[in-house]
Amino acid sequence: MASKASILKGTRDFGPDEVQRREYIIDTIREVYLKYGYRPIETPAMEKLETLTGKYGDEGDQLLFKVLNNGDFLAKANAQHIEQRDSKAITSQIAKRGMRYDLTVPFARYVAMHQNDIAFPYKRYQIQNVWRGDRPQKGRYQEFVQCDADVVGSDSLMSEAEYVLIYDEVFSKLGLQVEIHLNNRKVLEGIAEHFGYRDRFVDLSVAIDKWDKIGRDKVQMELIGKGFDPHRIDEVLDLFEQSDWDKVRTLHGSELLQQGIAELDEVLSYIDSAALKQELVLDLRLARGLSYYTGCIFEVKAKEVEIGSISGGGRYDDLTSTFGLKGTSGVGISFGLARIYDVLTELDRFPSSALKSLDGLFLCMDEESLRWAFGLVTGLRQNGLRIDIYPEISKFKKLMKYADQRGVENVLIVGETERSSGTVVLRNMRSGEQESVKVAELQDRLFQKA
Amino acid sequence: MASKASILKGTRDFGPDEVQRREYIIDTIREVYLKYGYRPIETPAMEKLETLTGKYGDEGDQLLFKVLNNGDFLAKANAQHIEQRDSKAITSQIAKRGMRYDLTVPFARYVAMHQNDIAFPYKRYQIQNVWRGDRPQKGRYQEFVQCDADVVGSDSLMSEAEYVLIYDEVFSKLGLQVEIHLNNRKVLEGIAEHFGYRDRFVDLSVAIDKWDKIGRDKVQMELIGKGFDPHRIDEVLDLFEQSDWDKVRTLHGSELLQQGIAELDEVLSYIDSAALKQELVLDLRLARGLSYYTGCIFEVKAKEVEIGSISGGGRYDDLTSTFGLKGTSGVGISFGLARIYDVLTELDRFPSSALKSLDGLFLCMDEESLRWAFGLVTGLRQNGLRIDIYPEISKFKKLMKYADQRGVENVLIVGETERSSGTVVLRNMRSGEQESVKVAELQDRLFQKA
């Protein structure tokens, strides 16, 4: 029985142009990762549910997609839980598989599992889909690509410097102007400590992280609402508003703060700032939401489009300890493919070469021409050109409409006249101009245009 | 709490070498697809369960992975079904999502859904993962990549000819020797008809399909077991054993057979067999298991390794009618990535360039050298080389072990002597030879080797 063709909310199809433009971004990122010594790994879409559960907080546990066990899954479920309709308790009894929620936990699992085959410091990149059961809404999907790189097993701040250079190179190659924001969680925690708020550091940094979105006043209100002293917090926020690093350097009473500043200085010492193509910003208000960052943190912002952060990352401790491998601190970054795509689209900055479009499309006027042209097509393809041919005889109007729909620039028309004279008519679909071209010259002509 | 790092049975991790070798195969296929006018689409990993159910037979329905609804999924389940522990009936009540089982059904759904934006004949390729709950065993995984191309909306046999040429080009580029087998289901059905077995065509073709695996005698026994007349079936099998196409052409009483032969002749008329790099075999015993093929069918076999078919495809009718779009016949092929990978591995035929390995790895003897070398590293990377640097100071033995584990050929050693003379020591890890190279010459030297 025929059913209506439709897809799940929160999912989407990608047509040819979208796929190729996404591949253009991904290829650009991949090429730079490779130059910096990162190599790819791939992990399964499904992990043991127990590998994923408890790693992303309560909300994450709920948003994890769980895959139903095959066969008679209810047979093994606890009778009492079934009686009580206890969906939560039953989940792990009827679903032993969970879908990849991010690339970090699978990577930690990978490192712990393959630790004997890995040379540390270990650099890997991973570009794969992840799935999250977020409520579908504009611009938020339940399936999306992450483009991560991490290095684990070294404390060297050279890695942080490398990430600044990777951002610089990737976004320059993509033809975008960005600001690369850099900060250090130790500096933030040190400031909190200086003002006597070290035990309230998380609240403070969560609020500061929203500054650019909601402004100082609302940050202040949020903090007062959480019980911070209005006068003292005013002083703290003055510091963040001024973003005066010289002043920050003079704050005393926090070793952590001095350590954070020393780390930033060391990162900068590796980078010849004058040679950067993009702007590097020491951003005191950069806090990053995720609690597991412990050192330098990054965020990249597009300068030409208002869209929030388009990449981010930072240093963390003890990535793999939940899998029994202790002491592997690391640092990683991720490119936001969807947002970078949106920025390039809005600025109309995809190069035309991203769309690997046809170099030529043959249209034939009769059966004999179809056969004759197919020989030409085969030769041109073997010489590396992207060529197609409408495989039937049809009305000229229909053929031209097809050429138009395919969005091809060069149409090659073949009829009896052309066949007998060893030529084809080359028509430019944009200008409408057409001319007769000898078969022997076709390869060069199309290659030139291609 | 620390848990042991492990993965689900039937799934696997891919390390850097595997990922890059798989990408080499995929890139080769993709490049050829593009030259033949195919363009990529991508569909979601999860489809509505109703889109997938009933499309792959009863066994397929069981092997489909279903994704549990988020939230209190039991709340909406039928009370009686729960009482009866009726897993089968409950499935669609607690899981509305199914995971992609192949690329054909999602493609049919895509064509029906986007029919107004598509120019027919429509050529697409699709290279994505699929998931099946098969019992894990050696060489069989629950997640694997399919590499499909299809053209729908035309009956032209030029498409079949194109697929022969695509096979020819892809496998030649991969450096493999293959046989491209070609047959036509109408010929098989016509032979059945000639011998009065048209209503038993499925049984006959299923048995013939096993010929190469189990031999004539077992095929014969299977058919006799199914009630075929021993004498008459002997005559049928003689015909298949001889594979005498001249004899097949003389069989009368079946229009279908003549049509099938005419189709094969037309496909061959498009192909200049002399220009093929691979062997094209008209194979009367090629039947293909899948019942939906209706015209030409293909299979590719490696000549140098016994592994069964490494690619296949064929023409089908009415791909999209279950989604309400009638009359879109098409033809498609698929490359078996895993088997092609195995063949290339067994023959040791991956080019070394498939592994995008490092052009050089820097090892530094002191902090000052580390900083100095990082400047060199950055310059070399910006000039396009793949360079890495061990980011810490360590014992020379440990550094050399690391270089060894990274599998790098060119190691660049920097200490005080080198720094002060503007040189680095270039050591070839294979030969053990080393020499002093001026910094200004480094780029050329490494590029030469790369």
XYZ file of N, CA, C and O in Angstrom, chain B residues 129-296:
672
model
N 26.397 4.868 5.851
C 26.272 3.664 6.669
C 24.857 3.115 6.641
O 23.897 3.872 6.522
N 24.743 1.805 6.793
C 23.454 1.172 7.071
C 23.643 0.239 8.269
O 24.766 -0.120 8.604
N 22.520 -0.116 8.906
C 22.586 -0.919 10.118
C 21.630 -2.099 10.029
O 20.469 -1.931 9.631
N 22.101 -3.269 10.378
C 21.251 -4.460 10.368
C 21.569 -5.332 11.580
O 22.728 -5.567 11.885
N 20.511 -5.829 12.206
C 20.697 -6.626 13.418
C 21.056 -8.073 13.157
O 20.588 -8.952 13.890
N 21.872 -8.336 12.143
C 22.326 -9.704 11.895
C 23.145 -10.204 13.086
O 23.791 -9.421 13.769
N 23.123 -11.518 13.276
C 23.932 -12.075 14.359
C 25.403 -11.844 13.998
O 25.858 -12.221 12.916
N 26.138 -11.179 14.898
C 27.543 -10.864 14.589
C 28.346 -12.134 14.346
O 28.206 -13.107 15.068
N 29.131 -12.147 13.295
C 30.073 -13.239 13.079
C 31.232 -12.698 12.253
O 31.197 -11.554 11.808
N 32.226 -13.532 12.046
C 33.431 -13.066 11.355
C 33.069 -12.418 10.014
O 32.420 -13.039 9.167
N 33.497 -11.185 9.837
C 33.275 -10.505 8.564
C 31.868 -9.980 8.378
O 31.546 -9.401 7.352
N 30.994 -10.207 9.353
C 29.648 -9.645 9.231
C 29.400 -8.683 10.386
O 29.471 -9.067 11.550
N 29.103 -7.444 10.043
C 28.944 -6.407 11.051
C 27.545 -5.816 11.011
O 26.838 -5.938 10.024
N 27.163 -5.191 12.116
C 25.828 -4.602 12.198
C 25.799 -3.180 11.649
O 24.734 -2.589 11.523
N 26.973 -2.663 11.342
C 27.078 -1.330 10.733
C 28.059 -1.430 9.579
O 29.172 -1.891 9.770
N 27.632 -1.029 8.401
C 28.576 -1.034 7.283
C 28.177 0.008 6.242
O 27.043 0.470 6.202
N 29.163 0.352 5.405
C 28.956 1.400 4.403
C 28.433 0.803 3.111
O 28.891 -0.257 2.684
N 27.449 1.452 2.505
C 27.054 1.097 1.144
C 27.425 2.241 0.204
O 27.404 3.409 0.591
N 27.797 1.890 -1.020
C 28.237 2.884 -2.023
C 27.383 2.709 -3.269
O 27.785 2.043 -4.216
N 26.204 3.289 -3.258
C 25.227 3.051 -4.322
C 25.196 4.165 -5.356
O 25.408 5.335 -5.035
N 24.892 3.791 -6.590
C 24.484 4.765 -7.602
C 23.228 4.225 -8.260
O 23.090 3.011 -8.457
N 22.299 5.102 -8.567
C 21.080 4.723 -9.281
C 20.722 5.819 -10.259
O 21.029 6.993 -10.038
N 20.070 5.409 -11.344
C 19.419 6.388 -12.216
C 17.976 5.937 -12.373
O 17.699 4.760 -12.644
N 17.048 6.852 -12.132
C 15.633 6.507 -12.248
C 14.926 7.445 -13.213
O 15.343 8.586 -13.414
N 13.874 6.914 -13.810
C 13.071 7.738 -14.708
C 13.446 7.616 -16.167
O 13.092 8.480 -16.971
N 14.155 6.569 -16.540
C 14.447 6.331 -17.951
C 14.611 4.834 -18.185
O 15.117 4.108 -17.339
N 14.160 4.375 -19.348
C 14.335 2.972 -19.715
C 15.567 2.766 -20.578
O 15.868 1.641 -20.974
N 16.272 3.847 -20.883
C 17.397 3.741 -21.819
C 18.459 2.761 -21.318
O 18.884 2.811 -20.160
N 18.886 1.898 -22.217
C 19.903 0.915 -21.860
C 21.302 1.503 -21.885
O 22.287 0.830 -21.583
N 21.377 2.769 -22.235
C 22.650 3.471 -22.130
C 23.135 3.460 -20.682
O 24.329 3.402 -20.413
N 22.179 3.510 -19.737
C 22.552 3.498 -18.319
C 23.274 2.213 -17.954
O 24.266 2.220 -17.222
N 22.779 1.080 -18.472
C 23.440 -0.189 -18.203
C 24.863 -0.168 -18.755
O 25.810 -0.628 -18.121
N 24.990 0.383 -19.978
C 26.328 0.467 -20.578
C 27.246 1.317 -19.702
O 28.415 0.980 -19.483
N 26.699 2.418 -19.162
C 27.500 3.282 -18.290
C 28.014 2.529 -17.068
O 29.140 2.736 -16.631
N 27.168 1.665 -16.522
C 27.604 0.939 -15.322
C 28.743 -0.024 -15.628
O 29.651 -0.201 -14.822
N 28.701 -0.638 -16.818
C 29.827 -1.494 -17.205
C 31.106 -0.662 -17.262
O 32.161 -1.057 -16.753
N 30.987 0.540 -17.836
C 32.162 1.415 -17.952
C 32.621 1.943 -16.589
O 33.812 2.104 -16.341
N 31.652 2.190 -15.707
C 32.004 2.639 -14.345
C 32.770 1.537 -13.615
O 33.816 1.782 -13.000
N 32.256 0.316 -13.670
C 32.988 -0.819 -13.076
C 34.389 -0.902 -13.654
O 35.378 -1.056 -12.932
N 34.461 -0.828 -14.995
C 35.739 -0.945 -15.686
C 36.731 0.087 -15.159
O 37.881 -0.231 -14.854
N 36.253 1.315 -15.000
C 37.156 2.397 -14.607
C 37.532 2.326 -13.123
O 38.696 2.493 -12.764
N 36.538 2.071 -12.269
C 36.824 2.041 -10.829
C 37.840 0.944 -10.515
O 38.842 1.183 -9.831
N 37.593 -0.257 -11.018
C 38.488 -1.360 -10.637
C 39.859 -1.216 -11.295
O 40.869 -1.638 -10.717
N 39.907 -0.609 -12.475
C 41.214 -0.358 -13.089
C 41.988 0.656 -12.261
O 43.181 0.499 -12.011
N 41.279 1.705 -11.801
C 41.943 2.709 -10.958
C 42.439 2.105 -9.653
O 43.456 2.518 -9.104
N 41.705 1.117 -9.147
C 42.109 0.469 -7.899
C 43.199 -0.578 -8.132
O 43.694 -1.189 -7.189
N 43.553 -0.787 -9.399
C 44.629 -1.736 -9.704
C 44.230 -3.188 -9.530
O 45.063 -4.044 -9.242
N 42.939 -3.479 -9.706
C 42.469 -4.857 -9.546
C 42.047 -5.437 -10.888
O 41.585 -4.717 -11.774
N 42.209 -6.741 -11.031
C 41.692 -7.436 -12.206
C 40.371 -8.096 -11.849
O 40.301 -8.890 -10.919
N 39.343 -7.760 -12.598
C 38.017 -8.309 -12.297
C 37.342 -8.818 -13.570
O 37.756 -8.506 -14.682
N 36.315 -9.633 -13.347
C 35.373 -9.975 -14.424
C 34.066 -9.254 -14.142
O 33.526 -9.347 -13.036
N 33.556 -8.568 -15.152
C 32.259 -7.916 -15.018
C 31.220 -8.844 -15.657
O 31.229 -9.045 -16.872
N 30.386 -9.447 -14.830
C 29.384 -10.392 -15.337
C 28.089 -9.650 -15.651
O 27.649 -8.809 -14.874
N 27.509 -10.017 -16.767
C 26.296 -9.356 -17.227
C 25.289 -10.408 -17.660
O 25.637 -11.391 -18.317
N 24.047 -10.230 -17.275
C 22.966 -11.096 -17.737
C 21.678 -10.279 -17.737
O 21.694 -9.087 -17.424
N 20.587 -10.918 -18.059
C 19.308 -10.226 -18.099
C 18.231 -11.164 -17.559
O 18.103 -12.312 -17.999
N 17.483 -10.677 -16.589
C 16.454 -11.522 -15.975
C 15.406 -11.973 -16.979
O 14.803 -13.038 -16.817
N 15.186 -11.182 -18.014
C 14.208 -11.583 -19.030
C 14.693 -12.818 -19.769
O 13.894 -13.665 -20.175
N 16.006 -12.936 -19.957
C 16.562 -14.131 -20.592
C 16.295 -15.355 -19.706
O 15.848 -16.403 -20.179
N 16.532 -15.193 -18.425
C 16.312 -16.308 -17.500
C 14.832 -16.696 -17.460
O 14.479 -17.878 -17.527
N 13.999 -15.672 -17.360
C 12.563 -15.953 -17.304
C 12.099 -16.561 -18.634
O 11.228 -17.440 -18.664
N 12.702 -16.082 -19.737
C 12.381 -16.614 -21.054
C 12.772 -18.085 -21.187
O 12.030 -18.895 -21.765
N 13.920 -18.429 -20.664
C 14.344 -19.844 -20.697
C 13.357 -20.687 -19.881
O 12.927 -21.766 -20.306
N 13.008 -20.185 -18.713
C 12.014 -20.886 -17.897
C 10.728 -21.084 -18.693
O 10.150 -22.185 -18.725
N 10.325 -20.035 -19.366
C 9.092 -20.094 -20.153
C 9.211 -21.137 -21.274
O 8.300 -21.933 -21.512
N 10.349 -21.110 -21.950
C 10.581 -22.052 -23.049
C 10.412 -23.499 -22.581
O 9.873 -24.342 -23.298
N 10.869 -23.777 -21.390
C 10.780 -25.143 -20.863
C 9.497 -25.382 -20.072
O 9.345 -26.414 -19.412
N 8.604 -24.396 -20.113
C 7.320 -24.569 -19.432
C 7.372 -24.336 -17.930
O 6.518 -24.802 -17.179
N 8.381 -23.621 -17.493
C 8.544 -23.380 -16.060
C 8.346 -21.914 -15.676
O 8.873 -21.470 -14.673
N 7.613 -21.172 -16.481
C 7.558 -19.739 -16.195
C 6.988 -19.443 -14.800
O 7.447 -18.536 -14.098
N 6.011 -20.244 -14.390
C 5.423 -20.012 -13.065
C 6.364 -20.474 -11.945
O 6.108 -20.240 -10.773
N 7.443 -21.151 -12.317
C 8.401 -21.594 -11.291
C 9.741 -20.875 -11.439
O 10.779 -21.365 -11.001
N 9.662 -19.699 -12.098
C 10.881 -18.961 -12.423
C 11.705 -18.595 -11.185
O 12.936 -18.692 -11.179
N 11.006 -18.220 -10.103
C 11.740 -17.796 -8.903
C 12.563 -18.954 -8.347
O 13.763 -18.809 -8.084
N 11.923 -20.129 -8.195
C 12.657 -21.302 -7.701
C 13.862 -21.605 -8.583
O 14.959 -21.887 -8.092
N 13.624 -21.545 -9.893
C 14.690 -21.862 -10.834
C 15.853 -20.878 -10.696
O 17.020 -21.284 -10.603
N 15.531 -19.586 -10.641
C 16.624 -18.609 -10.628
C 17.341 -18.596 -9.279
O 18.549 -18.383 -9.219
N 16.611 -18.837 -8.200
C 17.266 -18.919 -6.889
C 18.278 -20.066 -6.887
O 19.397 -19.945 -6.363
N 17.910 -21.189 -7.497
C 18.812 -22.344 -7.538
C 20.016 -22.068 -8.448
O 21.173 -22.334 -8.072
N 19.750 -21.529 -9.643
C 20.832 -21.235 -10.598
C 21.847 -20.269 -9.983
O 23.059 -20.388 -10.199
N 21.334 -19.333 -9.192
C 22.188 -18.326 -8.569
C 23.266 -18.956 -7.696
O 24.307 -18.361 -7.439
N 22.984 -20.194 -7.204
C 23.954 -20.838 -6.300
C 24.980 -21.692 -7.033
O 25.858 -22.294 -6.416
N 24.847 -21.800 -8.354
C 25.656 -22.710 -9.164
C 27.153 -22.621 -8.833
O 27.807 -23.631 -8.556
N 27.670 -21.390 -8.863
C 29.117 -21.227 -8.661
C 29.559 -21.661 -7.273
O 30.704 -22.067 -7.074
N 28.647 -21.561 -6.318
C 29.007 -21.923 -4.943
C 28.893 -23.422 -4.697
O 29.753 -24.030 -4.072
N 27.792 -24.029 -5.195
C 27.510 -25.417 -4.802
C 27.628 -26.406 -5.968
O 27.631 -27.624 -5.741
N 27.739 -25.918 -7.185
C 27.901 -26.807 -8.338
C 26.582 -27.333 -8.894
O 25.528 -27.256 -8.255
N 26.681 -27.869 -10.128
C 25.484 -28.302 -10.848
C 24.684 -29.374 -10.120
O 23.456 -29.319 -10.041
N 25.385 -30.364 -9.558
C 24.671 -31.502 -8.962
C 23.739 -31.064 -7.834
O 22.591 -31.505 -7.749
N 24.245 -30.188 -6.984
C 23.420 -29.758 -5.860
C 22.273 -28.846 -6.309
O 21.193 -28.862 -5.715
N 22.545 -28.068 -7.374
C 21.466 -27.256 -7.935
C 20.352 -28.190 -8.418
O 19.161 -27.984 -8.147
N 20.780 -29.241 -9.132
C 19.817 -30.207 -9.681
C 19.006 -30.877 -8.560
O 17.780 -30.959 -8.629
N 19.720 -31.313 -7.517
C 19.027 -31.948 -6.393
C 18.010 -31.003 -5.753
O 16.906 -31.397 -5.418
N 18.438 -29.745 -5.595
C 17.527 -28.770 -4.992
C 16.254 -28.627 -5.828
O 15.140 -28.585 -5.285
N 16.435 -28.580 -7.152
C 15.271 -28.388 -8.026
C 14.371 -29.621 -8.041
O 13.141 -29.509 -8.011
N 15.016 -30.785 -8.070
C 14.211 -32.022 -8.030
C 13.444 -32.088 -6.715
O 12.256 -32.435 -6.673
N 14.131 -31.702 -5.645
C 13.474 -31.659 -4.332
C 12.258 -30.745 -4.329
O 11.326 -30.924 -3.547
N 12.307 -29.739 -5.181
C 11.171 -28.821 -5.254
C 10.135 -29.270 -6.268
O 9.214 -28.524 -6.622
N 10.315 -30.489 -6.806
C 9.273 -31.049 -7.657
C 9.482 -30.858 -9.149
O 8.584 -31.164 -9.943
N 10.667 -30.349 -9.537
C 10.935 -30.240 -10.973
C 11.140 -31.640 -11.537
O 11.709 -32.518 -10.877
N 10.713 -31.836 -12.780
C 10.867 -33.127 -13.440
C 12.347 -33.415 -13.700
O 13.033 -32.609 -14.348
N 12.877 -34.525 -13.206
C 14.319 -34.816 -13.294
C 14.873 -34.764 -14.714
O 15.976 -34.282 -14.933
N 14.109 -35.293 -15.685
C 14.635 -35.333 -17.050
C 14.628 -33.966 -17.704
O 15.604 -33.567 -18.329
N 13.496 -33.290 -17.528
C 13.394 -31.997 -18.168
C 14.400 -31.015 -17.552
O 15.018 -30.226 -18.255
N 14.581 -31.116 -16.235
C 15.489 -30.162 -15.576
C 16.928 -30.441 -15.998
O 17.762 -29.528 -16.057
N 17.214 -31.685 -16.319
C 18.541 -32.046 -16.818
C 18.855 -31.285 -18.106
O 19.944 -30.739 -18.291
N 17.861 -31.220 -18.964
C 18.000 -30.507 -20.230
C 18.223 -29.004 -19.986
O 19.076 -28.365 -20.627
N 17.458 -28.462 -19.028
C 17.606 -27.041 -18.691
C 19.026 -26.765 -18.196
O 19.696 -25.819 -18.628
N 19.476 -27.657 -17.297
C 20.794 -27.416 -16.696
C 21.922 -27.614 -17.698
O 22.975 -26.961 -17.597
N 21.723 -28.507 -18.667
C 22.698 -28.634 -19.764
C 22.912 -27.286 -20.443
O 24.050 -26.884 -20.724
N 21.783 -26.612 -20.696
C 21.863 -25.312 -21.358
C 22.686 -24.326 -20.518
O 23.555 -23.618 -21.038
N 22.423 -24.317 -19.213
C 23.167 -23.402 -18.344
C 24.632 -23.804 -18.235
O 25.522 -22.958 -18.164
N 24.882 -25.105 -18.232
C 26.265 -25.568 -18.117
C 27.078 -25.155 -19.343
O 28.200 -24.681 -19.229
N 26.468 -25.364 -20.530
C 27.181 -25.008 -21.765
C 27.345 -23.497 -21.900
O 28.291 -23.012 -22.510
N 26.389 -22.760 -21.305
C 26.390 -21.294 -21.466
C 26.565 -20.917 -22.926
O 27.343 -20.013 -23.258
N 25.856 -21.616 -23.808
C 26.003 -21.402 -25.244
C 24.968 -20.373 -25.699
O 23.789 -20.694 -25.889
N 25.429 -19.123 -25.848
C 24.489 -18.050 -26.172
C 23.877 -18.230 -27.553
O 22.739 -17.831 -27.782
N 24.655 -18.831 -28.490
C 24.092 -19.068 -29.826
C 22.880 -19.988 -29.722
O 21.861 -19.782 -30.380
N 23.011 -20.992 -28.868
C 21.900 -21.912 -28.671
C 20.714 -21.205 -28.010
O 19.555 -21.406 -28.394
N 21.027 -20.384 -27.011
C 19.965 -19.645 -26.311
C 19.177 -18.786 -27.306
O 17.950 -18.717 -27.253
N 19.921 -18.145 -28.233
C 19.272 -17.281 -29.217
C 18.258 -18.032 -30.092
O 17.312 -17.454 -30.592
N 18.502 -19.348 -30.288
C 17.630 -20.111 -31.185
C 16.386 -20.653 -30.470
O 15.488 -21.192 -31.110
N 16.351 -20.535 -29.143
C 15.178 -21.038 -28.416
C 13.957 -20.230 -28.847
O 14.022 -19.008 -28.958
N 12.862 -20.929 -29.060
C 11.680 -20.220 -29.524
C 10.592 -20.268 -28.460
O 10.761 -20.865 -27.393
N 9.511 -19.614 -28.745
C 8.349 -19.714 -27.856
C 8.370 -18.744 -26.692
O 7.500 -18.794 -25.831
N 9.366 -17.854 -26.654
C 9.339 -16.871 -25.578
C 9.730 -15.497 -26.106
O 10.892 -15.246 -26.437
N 8.764 -14.619 -26.166
C 9.057 -13.244 -26.571
C 9.978 -12.571 -25.572
O 10.846 -11.774 -25.926
N 9.747 -12.902 -24.297
C 10.528 -12.321 -23.209
C 12.010 -12.601 -23.426
O 12.866 -11.723 -23.238
N 12.306 -13.835 -23.806
C 13.700 -14.216 -24.023
C 14.316 -13.371 -25.133
O 15.433 -12.854 -24.997
N 13.569 -13.222 -26.229
C 14.093 -12.419 -27.346
C 14.300 -10.966 -26.923
O 15.283 -10.327 -27.305
N 13.401 -10.499 -26.083
C 13.528 -9.125 -25.598
C 14.779 -8.963 -24.729
O 15.525 -7.993 -24.850
N 14.993 -9.951 -23.870
C 16.177 -9.925 -23.007
C 17.461 -9.930 -23.819
O 18.413 -9.190 -23.514
N 17.482 -10.751 -24.848
C 18.678 -10.816 -25.696
C 18.876 -9.507 -26.454
O 20.001 -8.994 -26.555
N 17.775 -8.938 -26.931
C 17.878 -7.658 -27.631
C 18.423 -6.575 -26.699
O 19.228 -5.728 -27.102
N 17.999 -6.622 -25.438
C 18.503 -5.636 -24.466
C 19.998 -5.787 -24.257
O 20.750 -4.813 -24.230
N 20.434 -7.037 -24.090
C 21.876 -7.279 -23.921
C 22.648 -6.794 -25.140
O 23.697 -6.163 -25.015
N 22.110 -7.093 -26.324
C 22.779 -6.645 -27.558
C 22.901 -5.121 -27.593
O 23.934 -4.578 -27.981
N 21.835 -4.459 -27.173
C 21.892 -2.997 -27.205
C 22.928 -2.452 -26.220
O 23.678 -1.533 -26.536
N 22.966 -3.041 -25.024
C 23.986 -2.609 -24.051
C 25.371 -2.767 -24.664
O 26.201 -1.848 -24.623
N 25.604 -3.934 -25.272
C 26.928 -4.195 -25.848
C 27.239 -3.235 -26.990
O 28.389 -2.862 -27.201
N 26.192 -2.820 -27.714
C 26.421 -1.933 -28.862
C 26.981 -0.580 -28.421
O 27.611 0.118 -29.197
N 26.717 -0.201 -27.180
C 27.235 1.074 -26.678
C 28.697 0.978 -26.258
O 29.380 1.978 -26.092
N 29.124 -0.251 -26.008
C 30.450 -0.433 -25.410
C 31.435 -0.906 -26.460
O 31.185 -1.869 -27.163
N 32.548 -0.221 -26.538
C 33.628 -0.690 -27.388
C 34.437 -1.687 -26.558
O 35.338 -1.305 -25.808
N 34.071 -2.973 -26.681
C 34.651 -3.996 -25.803
C 36.164 -4.000 -25.865
O 36.839 -4.293 -24.875
N 36.711 -3.680 -27.017
C 38.166 -3.696 -27.168
C 38.827 -2.668 -26.253
O 39.958 -2.850 -25.820
N 38.085 -1.587 -25.945
C 38.681 -0.528 -25.135
C 38.535 -0.791 -23.629
O 39.113 -0.079 -22.818
N 37.767 -1.806 -23.277
C 37.618 -2.130 -21.858
C 38.941 -2.644 -21.300
O 39.649 -3.393 -21.957
N 39.237 -2.238 -20.079
C 40.461 -2.740 -19.440
C 40.191 -4.037 -18.680
O 41.087 -4.805 -18.392
N 38.961 -4.249 -18.336
C 38.581 -5.446 -17.600
C 37.809 -6.395 -18.514
O 37.362 -6.009 -19.593
N 37.620 -7.609 -18.028
C 36.943 -8.622 -18.839
C 35.423 -8.537 -18.651
O 34.934 -8.530 -17.514
N 34.693 -8.476 -19.744
C 33.228 -8.464 -19.688
C 32.721 -9.861 -20.046
O 33.070 -10.403 -21.090
N 31.922 -10.452 -19.172
C 31.464 -11.829 -19.353
C 29.944 -11.867 -19.448
O 29.260 -11.448 -18.503
N 29.428 -12.329 -20.559
C 27.983 -12.591 -20.622
C 27.761 -13.904 -19.887
O 28.196 -14.965 -20.343
N 27.123 -13.833 -18.756
C 27.088 -14.991 -17.848
C 25.642 -15.472 -17.693
O 24.865 -14.900 -16.930
N 25.324 -16.539 -18.396
C 23.964 -17.069 -18.388
C 23.537 -17.517 -16.989
O 22.351 -17.520 -16.650
N 24.520 -17.891 -16.167
C 24.190 -18.409 -14.832
C 24.084 -17.315 -13.774
O 23.818 -17.602 -12.606
N 24.341 -16.068 -14.178
C 24.172 -14.974 -13.221
C 22.674 -14.706 -13.042
O 21.968 -14.420 -14.008
N 22.189 -14.834 -11.804
C 20.744 -14.685 -11.574
C 20.412 -13.586 -10.559
O 19.381 -12.947 -10.634
N 21.304 -13.307 -9.604
C 21.087 -12.347 -8.501
C 19.917 -12.788 -7.637
O 18.841 -13.084 -8.113
N 20.147 -12.775 -6.346
C 19.122 -13.245 -5.429
C 17.890 -12.370 -5.350
O 16.771 -12.846 -5.259
N 18.079 -11.064 -5.417
C 16.959 -10.171 -5.121
C 15.861 -10.273 -6.162
O 16.105 -10.243 -7.357
N 14.650 -10.365 -5.683
C 13.538 -10.634 -6.593
C 13.109 -9.405 -7.382
O 12.425 -9.515 -8.376
N 13.543 -8.198 -6.964
C 12.967 -7.024 -7.630
C 13.631 -6.659 -8.941
O 13.186 -5.747 -9.629
N 14.710 -7.354 -9.325
C 15.332 -7.055 -10.619
C 14.467 -7.563 -11.771
O 13.918 -8.668 -11.700
N 14.396 -6.780 -12.836
C 13.522 -7.155 -13.947
C 14.219 -7.132 -15.302
O 13.656 -7.591 -16.286
N 15.418 -6.578 -15.389
C 16.110 -6.485 -16.675
C 17.555 -6.916 -16.542
O 17.836 -7.985 -15.987
N 18.468 -6.088 -17.031
C 19.889 -6.422 -16.955
C 20.332 -6.525 -15.494
O 19.856 -5.785 -14.636
